[in-house]
Amino acid sequence: MTRILSIIGVSLCIAMLSPVLQAANLKTLDVAALPGDRIELKLAFDAPVPAPRGYTTSQPARIALDLPGVTSQLATKSRDLGSGNARSVVVVQAQDRTRVIINLTTLSPYSSRVDGNNLFVVIGQGAGAAQASQPTTAMGAQRVAVPP
C-alpha cells in the first residue's frame, strides 16, 4: 500500500513540474515604432517566459522565434505591422511551442530580451545581434495602433 502511495506521490510531483502544466500563455502583442526606422514588438505573457530560440532567413526575409512551452491566446494568428521594414507578424502553435514569424521587406538585425512576463524584440539597424541579454530601450517610442 505504501508503495502505491509513493508511486502516486512521485507521479503527481512529475506532473506538477511538467512544462506543459506550467506553460506561459501569450496574451497580447503590442507594436511600437522607434527612431531610426526600428520597430519594437512587446509580447506579454501570463507567466515568465524562457528566452526564445531564433533564426533568420533571407529569401523570404524573416525572423522566426521559437517559444518552447508557450501557448498562444491571441485572437488572430496574423497581423499587418505596416511600419518600417517589418511588414507582418504571424504567430503559430505547433505541439509544445509557439513560433513567432516576423515578415520583413529586407533582412535586418534584431535583438530580443526577456523582462519578467514580457518578451521584447527590436528590429532594425542598431538593434544589434540576436541576443536575449542585450538590453534595448524604448525611449522616444511612438505607439502604433495594431488592430486585434
PDB file of C-alpha atoms in Angstrom:
ATOM      1  CA  MET A   1       0.000   0.000   0.000  1.00  0.00           C
ATOM      2  CA  THR A   2       2.793   2.441   0.847  1.00  0.00           C
ATOM      3  CA  ARG A   3       4.495   1.570  -2.432  1.00  0.00           C
ATOM      4  CA  ILE A   4       1.362   2.520  -4.356  1.00  0.00           C
ATOM      5  CA  LEU A   5       1.066   5.791  -2.445  1.00  0.00           C
ATOM      6  CA  SER A   6       4.736   6.524  -3.149  1.00  0.00           C
ATOM      7  CA  ILE A   7       4.241   5.913  -6.859  1.00  0.00           C
ATOM      8  CA  ILE A   8       1.187   8.169  -6.881  1.00  0.00           C
ATOM      9  CA  GLY A   9       3.104  10.865  -4.992  1.00  0.00           C
ATOM     10  CA  VAL A  10       6.044  10.743  -7.401  1.00  0.00           C
ATOM     11  CA  SER A  11       3.672  10.816 -10.373  1.00  0.00           C
ATOM     12  CA  LEU A  12       1.939  13.907  -9.009  1.00  0.00           C
ATOM     13  CA  CYS A  13       5.286  15.647  -8.452  1.00  0.00           C
ATOM     14  CA  ILE A  14       6.350  14.914 -12.023  1.00  0.00           C
ATOM     15  CA  ALA A  15       3.026  16.174 -13.342  1.00  0.00           C
ATOM     16  CA  MET A  16       3.355  19.404 -11.359  1.00  0.00           C
ATOM     17  CA  LEU A  17       6.826  20.013 -12.720  1.00  0.00           C
ATOM     18  CA  SER A  18       5.764  19.324 -16.283  1.00  0.00           C
ATOM     19  CA  PRO A  19       6.420  22.330 -18.530  1.00  0.00           C
ATOM     20  CA  VAL A  20       3.091  21.762 -20.244  1.00  0.00           C
ATOM     21  CA  LEU A  21       1.228  22.411 -17.000  1.00  0.00           C
ATOM     22  CA  GLN A  22       3.387  25.422 -16.174  1.00  0.00           C
ATOM     23  CA  ALA A  23       3.428  26.834 -19.708  1.00  0.00           C
ATOM     24  CA  ALA A  24       3.114  30.542 -20.265  1.00  0.00           C
ATOM     25  CA  ASN A  25       0.242  31.846 -22.352  1.00  0.00           C
ATOM     26  CA  LEU A  26       0.843  34.591 -24.914  1.00  0.00           C
ATOM     27  CA  LYS A  27      -1.818  37.188 -24.086  1.00  0.00           C
ATOM     28  CA  THR A  28      -1.019  40.324 -26.124  1.00  0.00           C
ATOM     29  CA  LEU A  29       1.268  41.611 -28.854  1.00  0.00           C
ATOM     30  CA  ASP A  30       1.974  45.351 -28.961  1.00  0.00           C
ATOM     31  CA  VAL A  31       3.971  47.241 -31.579  1.00  0.00           C
ATOM     32  CA  ALA A  32       5.930  50.492 -31.238  1.00  0.00           C
ATOM     33  CA  ALA A  33       7.798  52.450 -33.921  1.00  0.00           C
ATOM     34  CA  LEU A  34      11.233  53.532 -32.672  1.00  0.00           C
ATOM     35  CA  PRO A  35      13.588  56.223 -34.003  1.00  0.00           C
ATOM     36  CA  GLY A  36      15.943  55.157 -36.776  1.00  0.00           C
ATOM     37  CA  ASP A  37      13.448  53.026 -38.735  1.00  0.00           C
ATOM     38  CA  ARG A  38      13.322  50.441 -35.944  1.00  0.00           C
ATOM     39  CA  ILE A  39      10.293  48.659 -34.562  1.00  0.00           C
ATOM     40  CA  GLU A  40       9.703  47.038 -31.174  1.00  0.00           C
ATOM     41  CA  LEU A  41       7.373  44.122 -30.553  1.00  0.00           C
ATOM     42  CA  LYS A  42       6.255  43.529 -26.972  1.00  0.00           C
ATOM     43  CA  LEU A  43       4.825  40.094 -26.330  1.00  0.00           C
ATOM     44  CA  ALA A  44       3.073  39.849 -22.943  1.00  0.00           C
ATOM     45  CA  PHE A  45       2.580  36.516 -21.180  1.00  0.00           C
ATOM     46  CA  ASP A  46       0.727  35.440 -18.040  1.00  0.00           C
ATOM     47  CA  ALA A  47       3.874  33.827 -16.589  1.00  0.00           C
ATOM     48  CA  PRO A  48       7.643  34.157 -17.034  1.00  0.00           C
ATOM     49  CA  VAL A  49       8.730  33.077 -20.497  1.00  0.00           C
ATOM     50  CA  PRO A  50      12.010  31.371 -21.435  1.00  0.00           C
ATOM     51  CA  ALA A  51      14.430  33.138 -23.776  1.00  0.00           C
ATOM     52  CA  PRO A  52      13.388  32.443 -27.372  1.00  0.00           C
ATOM     53  CA  ARG A  53      15.417  30.408 -29.829  1.00  0.00           C
ATOM     54  CA  GLY A  54      15.532  32.263 -33.106  1.00  0.00           C
ATOM     55  CA  TYR A  55      16.812  32.143 -36.640  1.00  0.00           C
ATOM     56  CA  THR A  56      16.565  34.244 -39.790  1.00  0.00           C
ATOM     57  CA  THR A  57      16.010  33.535 -43.477  1.00  0.00           C
ATOM     58  CA  SER A  58      16.944  35.865 -46.320  1.00  0.00           C
ATOM     59  CA  GLN A  59      14.603  34.529 -49.040  1.00  0.00           C
ATOM     60  CA  PRO A  60      11.995  35.432 -47.962  1.00  0.00           C
ATOM     61  CA  ALA A  61      13.310  37.875 -45.351  1.00  0.00           C
ATOM     62  CA  ARG A  62      12.031  36.607 -41.995  1.00  0.00           C
ATOM     63  CA  ILE A  63      12.860  36.353 -38.332  1.00  0.00           C
ATOM     64  CA  ALA A  64      11.490  33.262 -36.588  1.00  0.00           C
ATOM     65  CA  LEU A  65      11.426  32.910 -32.803  1.00  0.00           C
ATOM     66  CA  ASP A  66      10.523  29.637 -31.102  1.00  0.00           C
ATOM     67  CA  LEU A  67       8.992  29.826 -27.628  1.00  0.00           C
ATOM     68  CA  PRO A  68       9.039  26.355 -26.043  1.00  0.00           C
ATOM     69  CA  GLY A  69       6.168  25.542 -23.704  1.00  0.00           C
ATOM     70  CA  VAL A  70       4.153  28.613 -24.746  1.00  0.00           C
ATOM     71  CA  THR A  71       0.513  28.624 -25.844  1.00  0.00           C
ATOM     72  CA  SER A  72      -0.871  31.471 -27.944  1.00  0.00           C
ATOM     73  CA  GLN A  73      -4.114  33.026 -26.756  1.00  0.00           C
ATOM     74  CA  LEU A  74      -4.085  35.827 -29.331  1.00  0.00           C
ATOM     75  CA  ALA A  75      -7.374  36.458 -31.126  1.00  0.00           C
ATOM     76  CA  THR A  76      -5.715  36.293 -34.562  1.00  0.00           C
ATOM     77  CA  LYS A  77      -2.687  34.458 -35.939  1.00  0.00           C
ATOM     78  CA  SER A  78      -1.567  37.199 -38.337  1.00  0.00           C
ATOM     79  CA  ARG A  79      -1.228  40.968 -38.058  1.00  0.00           C
ATOM     80  CA  ASP A  80      -0.102  43.593 -40.537  1.00  0.00           C
ATOM     81  CA  LEU A  81       2.504  45.886 -38.999  1.00  0.00           C
ATOM     82  CA  GLY A  82       2.924  48.406 -41.814  1.00  0.00           C
ATOM     83  CA  SER A  83       5.784  50.150 -40.045  1.00  0.00           C
ATOM     84  CA  GLY A  84       9.292  50.441 -41.464  1.00  0.00           C
ATOM     85  CA  ASN A  85      10.873  47.234 -42.669  1.00  0.00           C
ATOM     86  CA  ALA A  86       8.540  44.930 -40.713  1.00  0.00           C
ATOM     87  CA  ARG A  87       5.507  44.003 -42.813  1.00  0.00           C
ATOM     88  CA  SER A  88       3.621  41.498 -40.684  1.00  0.00           C
ATOM     89  CA  VAL A  89       3.854  39.051 -37.814  1.00  0.00           C
ATOM     90  CA  VAL A  90       2.392  35.548 -37.746  1.00  0.00           C
ATOM     91  CA  VAL A  91       2.010  33.526 -34.538  1.00  0.00           C
ATOM     92  CA  VAL A  92       1.530  29.776 -34.944  1.00  0.00           C
ATOM     93  CA  GLN A  93       1.366  26.992 -32.418  1.00  0.00           C
ATOM     94  CA  ALA A  94       2.776  23.529 -33.029  1.00  0.00           C
ATOM     95  CA  GLN A  95       2.974  20.739 -30.470  1.00  0.00           C
ATOM     96  CA  ASP A  96       4.932  22.053 -27.479  1.00  0.00           C
ATOM     97  CA  ARG A  97       5.912  25.505 -28.731  1.00  0.00           C
ATOM     98  CA  THR A  98       4.702  28.719 -30.298  1.00  0.00           C
ATOM     99  CA  ARG A  99       6.577  30.239 -33.241  1.00  0.00           C
ATOM    100  CA  VAL A 100       6.558  33.970 -33.933  1.00  0.00           C
ATOM    101  CA  ILE A 101       7.419  34.766 -37.570  1.00  0.00           C
ATOM    102  CA  ILE A 102       8.200  38.370 -38.465  1.00  0.00           C
ATOM    103  CA  ASN A 103       7.981  39.026 -42.209  1.00  0.00           C
ATOM    104  CA  LEU A 104      10.359  41.745 -43.420  1.00  0.00           C
ATOM    105  CA  THR A 105      10.932  43.690 -46.617  1.00  0.00           C
ATOM    106  CA  THR A 106      14.698  43.095 -46.292  1.00  0.00           C
ATOM    107  CA  LEU A 107      16.581  41.100 -43.680  1.00  0.00           C
ATOM    108  CA  SER A 108      17.551  43.295 -40.714  1.00  0.00           C
ATOM    109  CA  PRO A 109      19.381  42.697 -37.449  1.00  0.00           C
ATOM    110  CA  TYR A 110      17.272  42.154 -34.353  1.00  0.00           C
ATOM    111  CA  SER A 111      17.677  41.793 -30.617  1.00  0.00           C
ATOM    112  CA  SER A 112      15.430  40.191 -28.036  1.00  0.00           C
ATOM    113  CA  ARG A 113      15.230  40.308 -24.278  1.00  0.00           C
ATOM    114  CA  VAL A 114      13.001  38.856 -21.600  1.00  0.00           C
ATOM    115  CA  ASP A 115      11.821  41.149 -18.819  1.00  0.00           C
ATOM    116  CA  GLY A 116       9.574  39.334 -16.333  1.00  0.00           C
ATOM    117  CA  ASN A 117       6.452  38.210 -18.183  1.00  0.00           C
ATOM    118  CA  ASN A 118       7.346  40.197 -21.315  1.00  0.00           C
ATOM    119  CA  LEU A 119       9.467  39.481 -24.370  1.00  0.00           C
ATOM    120  CA  PHE A 120      10.767  42.492 -26.307  1.00  0.00           C
ATOM    121  CA  VAL A 121      12.015  42.159 -29.891  1.00  0.00           C
ATOM    122  CA  VAL A 122      13.652  45.164 -31.576  1.00  0.00           C
ATOM    123  CA  ILE A 123      14.112  45.009 -35.350  1.00  0.00           C
ATOM    124  CA  GLY A 124      16.254  47.343 -37.444  1.00  0.00           C
ATOM    125  CA  GLN A 125      19.666  48.954 -37.722  1.00  0.00           C
ATOM    126  CA  GLY A 126      21.200  49.469 -34.317  1.00  0.00           C
ATOM    127  CA  ALA A 127      19.245  46.570 -32.849  1.00  0.00           C
ATOM    128  CA  GLY A 128      22.449  44.525 -32.658  1.00  0.00           C
ATOM    129  CA  ALA A 129      22.862  40.804 -32.958  1.00  0.00           C
ATOM    130  CA  ALA A 130      20.143  38.458 -31.790  1.00  0.00           C
ATOM    131  CA  GLN A 131      20.963  38.183 -28.116  1.00  0.00           C
ATOM    132  CA  ALA A 132      18.476  37.676 -25.337  1.00  0.00           C
ATOM    133  CA  SER A 133      20.717  39.504 -22.876  1.00  0.00           C
ATOM    134  CA  GLN A 134      21.231  42.656 -24.932  1.00  0.00           C
ATOM    135  CA  PRO A 135      19.206  45.471 -23.390  1.00  0.00           C
ATOM    136  CA  THR A 136      17.093  47.659 -25.611  1.00  0.00           C
ATOM    137  CA  THR A 137      15.494  50.948 -24.768  1.00  0.00           C
ATOM    138  CA  ALA A 138      12.117  52.240 -25.794  1.00  0.00           C
ATOM    139  CA  MET A 139      12.952  55.881 -25.129  1.00  0.00           C
ATOM    140  CA  GLY A 140      11.144  58.015 -27.648  1.00  0.00           C
ATOM    141  CA  ALA A 141       8.944  55.146 -28.752  1.00  0.00           C
ATOM    142  CA  GLN A 142       5.862  56.031 -30.718  1.00  0.00           C
ATOM    143  CA  ARG A 143       2.947  53.621 -30.334  1.00  0.00           C
ATOM    144  CA  VAL A 144       1.441  52.226 -33.495  1.00  0.00           C
ATOM    145  CA  ALA A 145      -2.143  51.005 -33.364  1.00  0.00           C
ATOM    146  CA  VAL A 146      -2.415  47.371 -34.422  1.00  0.00           C
ATOM    147  CA  PRO A 147      -5.984  46.100 -34.742  1.00  0.00           C
ATOM    148  CA  PRO A 148      -6.688  42.838 -32.882  1.00  0.00           C
TER     149      PRO A 148
END
